[in-house]
Amino acid sequence: MDKIIAAQSTAAGKGGIGIIRMTGKGCLDIAAKIFTSGGLKDVIKAKPNVMYFGRIDAGAAKDKGYLVYFKEPHSFTGEDTVEFHCHGGQAVLNAVLDGLFGLGAQPAERGEFTRRAFLNGKLALSDAEGVIDMINADSTAALKAAYRMMSGGLSKEIYSMQESLLKLIASYEAALDYPDEIGTETVAHTAALKKLADRAAALIAASNKSATVKRGVNVVLIGKPNTGKSSLLNGFVKKDRAIVTDIPGTTRDTLEESFEYDGVRLNVVDTAGIREKETAGIIELKGIERSIDAAKGADIVLYVIDSPLYAEDKDACLPYGAYAEKSGEKAIAVFNKSDIKDVLTQCRGRIKKEFGGTAAFSVSAKTGDGIDKLLGYIAGLFKGGNVSDAEIMTNQRHVAALRGAYDGILSAVSADGIGAECILVDLRNAWTKLGEITGQTATEDILDKIFSEFCLGK
Amino acid sequence: MKFDCIVIGAGHAGTEAALAVSRLGYKTLLLTMSLDSIGFLACNPNIGGTSKAQLVREIDALGGEMGLFADEAVIQMKMLNGAKGAAVRSLRGQVDKNLYHRIVKRRLERQPNLTIRQDEATELLTDGGAVKGIKTAMGFVYTSGAVVIATGVYLDSRIIIGEFTKKSGPSGFFAAENGLAKSLRDCGVELRRFKTGTPPRVHKRSIDLNAMQIQEGESGICRFSFMNGYYDVPPDAQTPCYLTYTTAATRDIIKENIARSPMYNGAIEGTGPRYCPSIEDKIMRFADKERHQIFIEPEGADTDEMYIQGASSSLPTDVQLKVIRSIIGLENAEIMRFAYAIEYDCLNPEQLLPTLGVKHIKGLYTAGQLNGTSGYEEAAAQGLIAGINAANYLGGKDGLVLGRNEAYIGVLIDDLVTKGTNEPYRMMTSRAEYRLTLRQDNADSRLTEKGRAAGLVTDGRYALYLKKQDEIAAVLAKTAEVLSPDKSLEDIFEAKGAAFVKRGYTVGELVRRPEFTFADLEPVIGSLQAFSRAALAEAEADIKYGGYIEKQNAEIKSFLKADNIRLPSDIDYESMTGLKAEARIKLAKIRPLSVGQAMRISGVSPADINVLMIYIGRMR
């Protein structure tokens, strides 16, 4: 009732634009944290029913788009509502949603927007007839189903984490309620809590990867002008979609192409080549800016390098690491035009020196040589190999709950020198969050644990 | 004879109820089976303890009297969790049981509007779904507009000691076995059987106290009643308790004889409390625990009877004697009273409204162990609320219901009427989700106004309360003060071993840190003489918990939102198609007063709540 909820309101998949809707008191405060606009200095003072153009910066994704604020009661739900009109790529929309969840919004239950609209008198009875059925079909049933759908290993892991947490809570509680009996035993559980936090963090990391797989891996082509990025994109999808010329700087805007390779969806974004500002025109500069943004939000950045130029030792690559962290996992060096020169064999020593542990591939956009090897490598990173299927949480609500639990545990760990009664505020929150996944949250459970673990009472 | 209200039972619940109703101006009859059992402490000789001290302070703040009784009868005081945070500190007072009884009896005798009579209620009289009065064993018929039943463990009770069993109330008092239970059943009240027990009492001269650790009291702690200030009796002038342990022999004896335990051979059918396990239960369930603690507590200041805390049992007397004598220092123990288990009728509290009124009988209120609880403090708290609400009912006023965010009493009653209980219910701090603000040091701040509105807070108490509020405000005003980093401040830091940075500090930021108190800062903020210890303690706790209280307040806000959505009393849950079967049955039975209460019913899921919300949305 009180919480802020958010969901994508346009159909999933690729469209011209995509709309994300967030409703609930205070949603504008959240919006203000990810939206900046030249025309609107102070986002929380946005006028209702006005479209503002600006930048949406949700950490993992950046986009330009519009914000519209609807003031209660003049909105669909009857509560304060904010809409983001973004570009239609699902990757962007997912990232924006993730950003909103990270800031305190909650994934909307099915039918929740409609339910709120009804409760706030915005819908007639006849409109809301279907709402009960909708809710019935969802909520706990869906929760349970989602829990059941988790792999055995994963549900066991969550359950075991909840058990460990419950044990810790019980021992803290027992010491508080029975000081005569356990008051003297020191309660030092920080190590156990840290371990628990690590377990949660590992699950979250894995699920982030899995979310990546679900929405598609965002691959961004980046490089100096005329290194053949657009040709590569064409080579990837085997059709002439991007405009290819040999005039440096032809691509002025980013282009996205989505396709499946070896069971993994890849959203490949071609960007404008990046070169010194002095030589670039205004339109091109805009394009370059977008290229940089795209790279920052990418899962994989392909540094495309002109092989013949590289062999001649000319200024062939972008300052490495300037546009994406230099982590080996995220960056891949792609030496294009291998039909002219295969530097990977010829300049092995130099590449090793300059690119360190980064994966490097030799390809030819023109002949198609090496492309399968490159795509296979990328797909391999996101299936099997790095992420174990058994430990992936796919349900968005589960991930949000787990993240909440993780925050609670971390907060308890950092509560140095503070009493158990305070630590318990965080731990109980964490436990309730895990309970949202497993369906166990009653105080009775804590009491049961206390009395089964400790011999207490007069 | 005609009364406004009849209270059945003069234990801790009945006493508070009778005092509340009569003080509110209603002609009241207090019926007890024995005048000698008024305010009787049938089990442990102490009041308070974790979460129970909070209850006593709350009763006191509302204008109830248990705190006053306890303070007068106390022979030792201790602050449990004294070294821990204010929210979990709990006062416990050893009391002289006989003195306590006499204090309560005298208090009742001096109460205007209150008639005390020894007799047994045998029948509840009703008319058209409302109470009309009662009949007694001696053949009297008393009429009244309201009845509070607080029969404790007396209703059709029997005690069990091994193979020996007998219809009896606690400690040799008679059981109420002449029809009240049947009459309640006939009125549609659902009763069930609970069980509890008490340990043996041993003669002091037979105990080797030198073999045990002495447990002394403390001084300089705030008494139970807000009216009584601080307790400054030096520890050596207080009556001590002792700590000892069971041995390997204890374990062997119990294991050998476990088949003779009525708990284990099935002779007892009632459900016992987990938090009050018998010694045989502890040994059997925690077999690998080498030894168990046993506390020896005096039953009073001028008696040699000692209470053996931790040794409650229903084993046969010969085994009991062996078990007791296997405990260190009790090798020659002379048992004066044997331990016994007691089985009694109580009602399923799901039949009650949060006012403690019985849902289907107007004017009938119940309180104490009859409602499935355990403990003197839990009983007194309910007695007070039942008494206030019986009076409110008679006066045509709304009932007093305390929220879970306002008082342990609110948690206690909400748990009972919303979740029910399958064993005697004991208050615990872990049951209170908002315990950082439900502290014993601020009970007066939380509840005095409510008690005043209810009509039980006297002018004297109210003036004292307002004075403390002013003091707290003045103390809190000091927190914004910025202290310059001079030598005297540096000295304070040094004394505490805290790192000193040469910069201005606000009083608030220092007090928030674990190492500093207001008192520590006296050299730089000036004398605190003008403030009472109680005001300083409360302000300090609020500051120290500041960040966490904020977190909690956010939770309270959303809790209240759901709790403030009232549910009409005439909802037809049976016809709500969207509800799951279990939820429908539970909702129809409990008939929650708010969406918040509905959410706390076990078996009612968030989806059911959604459906409920939609229906009430429709009804608007």
PDB file of N, CA, C and O in Angstrom, chain A residues 457-458, chain B residues 197-202 246 250 254 277-280 282 292-296 307-315 320 323-324 327 330 338-340:
ATOM      1  N   GLY A 457      14.548 -21.508  30.662  1.00  0.00           N
ATOM      2  CA  GLY A 457      13.309 -21.460  31.435  1.00  0.00           C
ATOM      3  C   GLY A 457      13.488 -22.027  32.817  1.00  0.00           C
ATOM      4  O   GLY A 457      14.354 -22.856  33.059  1.00  0.00           O
ATOM      5  N   LYS A 458      12.651 -21.550  33.695  1.00  0.00           N
ATOM      6  CA  LYS A 458      12.810 -21.941  35.085  1.00  0.00           C
ATOM      7  C   LYS A 458      12.045 -23.216  35.395  1.00  0.00           C
ATOM      8  O   LYS A 458      11.245 -23.667  34.610  1.00  0.00           O
TER       9      LYS A 458
ATOM     10  N   GLY B 197       3.347 -25.823  35.925  1.00  0.00           N
ATOM     11  CA  GLY B 197       3.888 -26.533  37.089  1.00  0.00           C
ATOM     12  C   GLY B 197       4.714 -25.613  37.955  1.00  0.00           C
ATOM     13  O   GLY B 197       4.950 -24.460  37.609  1.00  0.00           O
ATOM     14  N   THR B 198       5.126 -26.126  39.077  1.00  0.00           N
ATOM     15  CA  THR B 198       5.924 -25.326  40.000  1.00  0.00           C
ATOM     16  C   THR B 198       6.962 -26.234  40.651  1.00  0.00           C
ATOM     17  O   THR B 198       6.725 -27.436  40.802  1.00  0.00           O
ATOM     18  N   PRO B 199       8.123 -25.689  41.013  1.00  0.00           N
ATOM     19  CA  PRO B 199       9.170 -26.532  41.622  1.00  0.00           C
ATOM     20  C   PRO B 199       8.946 -26.747  43.111  1.00  0.00           C
ATOM     21  O   PRO B 199       8.049 -26.142  43.700  1.00  0.00           O
ATOM     22  N   PRO B 200       9.753 -27.586  43.734  1.00  0.00           N
ATOM     23  CA  PRO B 200       9.597 -27.822  45.174  1.00  0.00           C
ATOM     24  C   PRO B 200      10.089 -26.634  46.003  1.00  0.00           C
ATOM     25  O   PRO B 200      10.817 -25.781  45.507  1.00  0.00           O
ATOM     26  N   ARG B 201       9.671 -26.577  47.260  1.00  0.00           N
ATOM     27  CA  ARG B 201      10.191 -25.600  48.216  1.00  0.00           C
ATOM     28  C   ARG B 201      10.941 -26.387  49.287  1.00  0.00           C
ATOM     29  O   ARG B 201      10.458 -27.421  49.758  1.00  0.00           O
ATOM     30  N   VAL B 202      12.094 -25.860  49.659  1.00  0.00           N
ATOM     31  CA  VAL B 202      12.986 -26.583  50.562  1.00  0.00           C
ATOM     32  C   VAL B 202      13.281 -25.716  51.789  1.00  0.00           C
ATOM     33  O   VAL B 202      13.363 -24.488  51.685  1.00  0.00           O
ATOM     34  N   THR B 246      22.900 -28.742  38.771  1.00  0.00           N
ATOM     35  CA  THR B 246      22.600 -30.172  38.807  1.00  0.00           C
ATOM     36  C   THR B 246      23.904 -30.930  38.572  1.00  0.00           C
ATOM     37  O   THR B 246      24.898 -30.343  38.147  1.00  0.00           O
ATOM     38  N   THR B 250      21.989 -36.263  38.910  1.00  0.00           N
ATOM     39  CA  THR B 250      20.648 -35.764  38.605  1.00  0.00           C
ATOM     40  C   THR B 250      20.151 -36.395  37.305  1.00  0.00           C
ATOM     41  O   THR B 250      19.023 -36.877  37.215  1.00  0.00           O
ATOM     42  N   ILE B 254      16.987 -39.113  36.794  1.00  0.00           N
ATOM     43  CA  ILE B 254      15.846 -38.783  35.941  1.00  0.00           C
ATOM     44  C   ILE B 254      15.696 -39.793  34.804  1.00  0.00           C
ATOM     45  O   ILE B 254      14.601 -40.283  34.522  1.00  0.00           O
ATOM     46  N   PRO B 277      10.175 -25.391  31.210  1.00  0.00           N
ATOM     47  CA  PRO B 277      10.276 -26.850  31.133  1.00  0.00           C
ATOM     48  C   PRO B 277      10.568 -27.442  32.504  1.00  0.00           C
ATOM     49  O   PRO B 277      11.194 -26.816  33.343  1.00  0.00           O
ATOM     50  N   SER B 278      10.071 -28.635  32.717  1.00  0.00           N
ATOM     51  CA  SER B 278      10.366 -29.325  33.961  1.00  0.00           C
ATOM     52  C   SER B 278      11.813 -29.798  33.911  1.00  0.00           C
ATOM     53  O   SER B 278      12.426 -29.855  32.845  1.00  0.00           O
ATOM     54  N   ILE B 279      12.347 -30.138  35.050  1.00  0.00           N
ATOM     55  CA  ILE B 279      13.739 -30.580  35.095  1.00  0.00           C
ATOM     56  C   ILE B 279      13.916 -31.855  34.278  1.00  0.00           C
ATOM     57  O   ILE B 279      14.909 -32.048  33.589  1.00  0.00           O
ATOM     58  N   GLU B 280      12.882 -32.711  34.313  1.00  0.00           N
ATOM     59  CA  GLU B 280      13.007 -33.945  33.528  1.00  0.00           C
ATOM     60  C   GLU B 280      13.010 -33.637  32.021  1.00  0.00           C
ATOM     61  O   GLU B 280      13.710 -34.278  31.236  1.00  0.00           O
ATOM     62  N   LYS B 282      14.177 -30.872  30.641  1.00  0.00           N
ATOM     63  CA  LYS B 282      15.476 -30.296  30.283  1.00  0.00           C
ATOM     64  C   LYS B 282      16.518 -31.395  30.104  1.00  0.00           C
ATOM     65  O   LYS B 282      17.291 -31.383  29.154  1.00  0.00           O
ATOM     66  N   HIS B 292      22.744 -28.182  34.679  1.00  0.00           N
ATOM     67  CA  HIS B 292      21.726 -27.144  34.522  1.00  0.00           C
ATOM     68  C   HIS B 292      21.743 -26.240  35.745  1.00  0.00           C
ATOM     69  O   HIS B 292      21.997 -26.688  36.857  1.00  0.00           O
ATOM     70  N   GLN B 293      21.447 -24.965  35.500  1.00  0.00           N
ATOM     71  CA  GLN B 293      21.443 -24.005  36.596  1.00  0.00           C
ATOM     72  C   GLN B 293      20.228 -24.189  37.488  1.00  0.00           C
ATOM     73  O   GLN B 293      19.133 -24.460  37.007  1.00  0.00           O
ATOM     74  N   ILE B 294      20.433 -24.016  38.773  1.00  0.00           N
ATOM     75  CA  ILE B 294      19.322 -24.017  39.733  1.00  0.00           C
ATOM     76  C   ILE B 294      19.499 -22.781  40.617  1.00  0.00           C
ATOM     77  O   ILE B 294      20.578 -22.558  41.176  1.00  0.00           O
ATOM     78  N   PHE B 295      18.454 -21.957  40.694  1.00  0.00           N
ATOM     79  CA  PHE B 295      18.523 -20.784  41.570  1.00  0.00           C
ATOM     80  C   PHE B 295      17.706 -21.039  42.834  1.00  0.00           C
ATOM     81  O   PHE B 295      16.604 -21.600  42.770  1.00  0.00           O
ATOM     82  N   ILE B 296      18.264 -20.656  43.954  1.00  0.00           N
ATOM     83  CA  ILE B 296      17.556 -20.804  45.229  1.00  0.00           C
ATOM     84  C   ILE B 296      17.079 -19.416  45.641  1.00  0.00           C
ATOM     85  O   ILE B 296      17.891 -18.506  45.832  1.00  0.00           O
ATOM     86  N   TYR B 307      12.518 -21.332  47.376  1.00  0.00           N
ATOM     87  CA  TYR B 307      11.971 -21.738  46.071  1.00  0.00           C
ATOM     88  C   TYR B 307      13.122 -22.252  45.216  1.00  0.00           C
ATOM     89  O   TYR B 307      14.146 -21.591  45.089  1.00  0.00           O
ATOM     90  N   ILE B 308      12.961 -23.439  44.640  1.00  0.00           N
ATOM     91  CA  ILE B 308      14.065 -24.052  43.886  1.00  0.00           C
ATOM     92  C   ILE B 308      13.826 -23.819  42.387  1.00  0.00           C
ATOM     93  O   ILE B 308      13.292 -24.682  41.690  1.00  0.00           O
ATOM     94  N   GLN B 309      14.241 -22.658  41.918  1.00  0.00           N
ATOM     95  CA  GLN B 309      13.961 -22.286  40.529  1.00  0.00           C
ATOM     96  C   GLN B 309      14.781 -23.139  39.564  1.00  0.00           C
ATOM     97  O   GLN B 309      15.988 -23.262  39.692  1.00  0.00           O
ATOM     98  N   GLY B 310      14.113 -23.758  38.620  1.00  0.00           N
ATOM     99  CA  GLY B 310      14.783 -24.609  37.636  1.00  0.00           C
ATOM    100  C   GLY B 310      14.494 -26.084  37.888  1.00  0.00           C
ATOM    101  O   GLY B 310      14.964 -26.936  37.154  1.00  0.00           O
ATOM    102  N   ALA B 311      13.742 -26.371  38.941  1.00  0.00           N
ATOM    103  CA  ALA B 311      13.514 -27.777  39.277  1.00  0.00           C
ATOM    104  C   ALA B 311      12.032 -28.130  39.252  1.00  0.00           C
ATOM    105  O   ALA B 311      11.585 -29.029  39.959  1.00  0.00           O
ATOM    106  N   SER B 312      11.274 -27.431  38.409  1.00  0.00           N
ATOM    107  CA  SER B 312       9.864 -27.764  38.354  1.00  0.00           C
ATOM    108  C   SER B 312       9.729 -29.176  37.796  1.00  0.00           C
ATOM    109  O   SER B 312      10.533 -29.627  36.989  1.00  0.00           O
ATOM    110  N   SER B 313       8.723 -29.909  38.298  1.00  0.00           N
ATOM    111  CA  SER B 313       8.677 -31.347  38.013  1.00  0.00           C
ATOM    112  C   SER B 313       7.296 -31.914  38.290  1.00  0.00           C
ATOM    113  O   SER B 313       6.520 -31.338  39.055  1.00  0.00           O
ATOM    114  N   SER B 314       6.998 -33.038  37.664  1.00  0.00           N
ATOM    115  CA  SER B 314       5.779 -33.746  38.032  1.00  0.00           C
ATOM    116  C   SER B 314       6.118 -35.188  38.373  1.00  0.00           C
ATOM    117  O   SER B 314       5.279 -36.070  38.329  1.00  0.00           O
ATOM    118  N   LEU B 315       7.387 -35.418  38.684  1.00  0.00           N
ATOM    119  CA  LEU B 315       7.834 -36.759  39.050  1.00  0.00           C
ATOM    120  C   LEU B 315       7.262 -37.134  40.418  1.00  0.00           C
ATOM    121  O   LEU B 315       6.926 -36.269  41.222  1.00  0.00           O
ATOM    122  N   GLN B 320      11.470 -37.181  43.149  1.00  0.00           N
ATOM    123  CA  GLN B 320      11.751 -35.753  43.359  1.00  0.00           C
ATOM    124  C   GLN B 320      12.796 -35.553  44.441  1.00  0.00           C
ATOM    125  O   GLN B 320      13.732 -34.764  44.287  1.00  0.00           O
ATOM    126  N   VAL B 323      16.139 -36.470  43.178  1.00  0.00           N
ATOM    127  CA  VAL B 323      16.622 -35.484  42.200  1.00  0.00           C
ATOM    128  C   VAL B 323      17.131 -34.241  42.930  1.00  0.00           C
ATOM    129  O   VAL B 323      18.235 -33.756  42.687  1.00  0.00           O
ATOM    130  N   ILE B 324      16.332 -33.732  43.849  1.00  0.00           N
ATOM    131  CA  ILE B 324      16.718 -32.512  44.575  1.00  0.00           C
ATOM    132  C   ILE B 324      18.013 -32.743  45.341  1.00  0.00           C
ATOM    133  O   ILE B 324      18.907 -31.914  45.364  1.00  0.00           O
ATOM    134  N   ILE B 327      21.461 -32.341  43.687  1.00  0.00           N
ATOM    135  CA  ILE B 327      21.917 -30.997  43.291  1.00  0.00           C
ATOM    136  C   ILE B 327      22.936 -30.502  44.312  1.00  0.00           C
ATOM    137  O   ILE B 327      22.788 -30.726  45.516  1.00  0.00           O
ATOM    138  N   LEU B 330      22.297 -29.290  47.969  1.00  0.00           N
ATOM    139  CA  LEU B 330      20.957 -29.721  48.407  1.00  0.00           C
ATOM    140  C   LEU B 330      20.964 -31.191  48.847  1.00  0.00           C
ATOM    141  O   LEU B 330      19.929 -31.840  48.907  1.00  0.00           O
ATOM    142  N   PHE B 338       6.226 -30.322  47.756  1.00  0.00           N
ATOM    143  CA  PHE B 338       6.710 -30.995  46.552  1.00  0.00           C
ATOM    144  C   PHE B 338       6.295 -30.235  45.301  1.00  0.00           C
ATOM    145  O   PHE B 338       5.293 -29.499  45.314  1.00  0.00           O
ATOM    146  N   ALA B 339       7.090 -30.431  44.273  1.00  0.00           N
ATOM    147  CA  ALA B 339       6.728 -29.865  42.970  1.00  0.00           C
ATOM    148  C   ALA B 339       5.484 -30.565  42.451  1.00  0.00           C
ATOM    149  O   ALA B 339       5.260 -31.734  42.778  1.00  0.00           O
ATOM    150  N   TYR B 340       4.674 -29.850  41.679  1.00  0.00           N
ATOM    151  CA  TYR B 340       3.513 -30.500  41.068  1.00  0.00           C
ATOM    152  C   TYR B 340       3.236 -29.873  39.710  1.00  0.00           C
ATOM    153  O   TYR B 340       3.636 -28.740  39.429  1.00  0.00           O
TER     154      TYR B 340
END
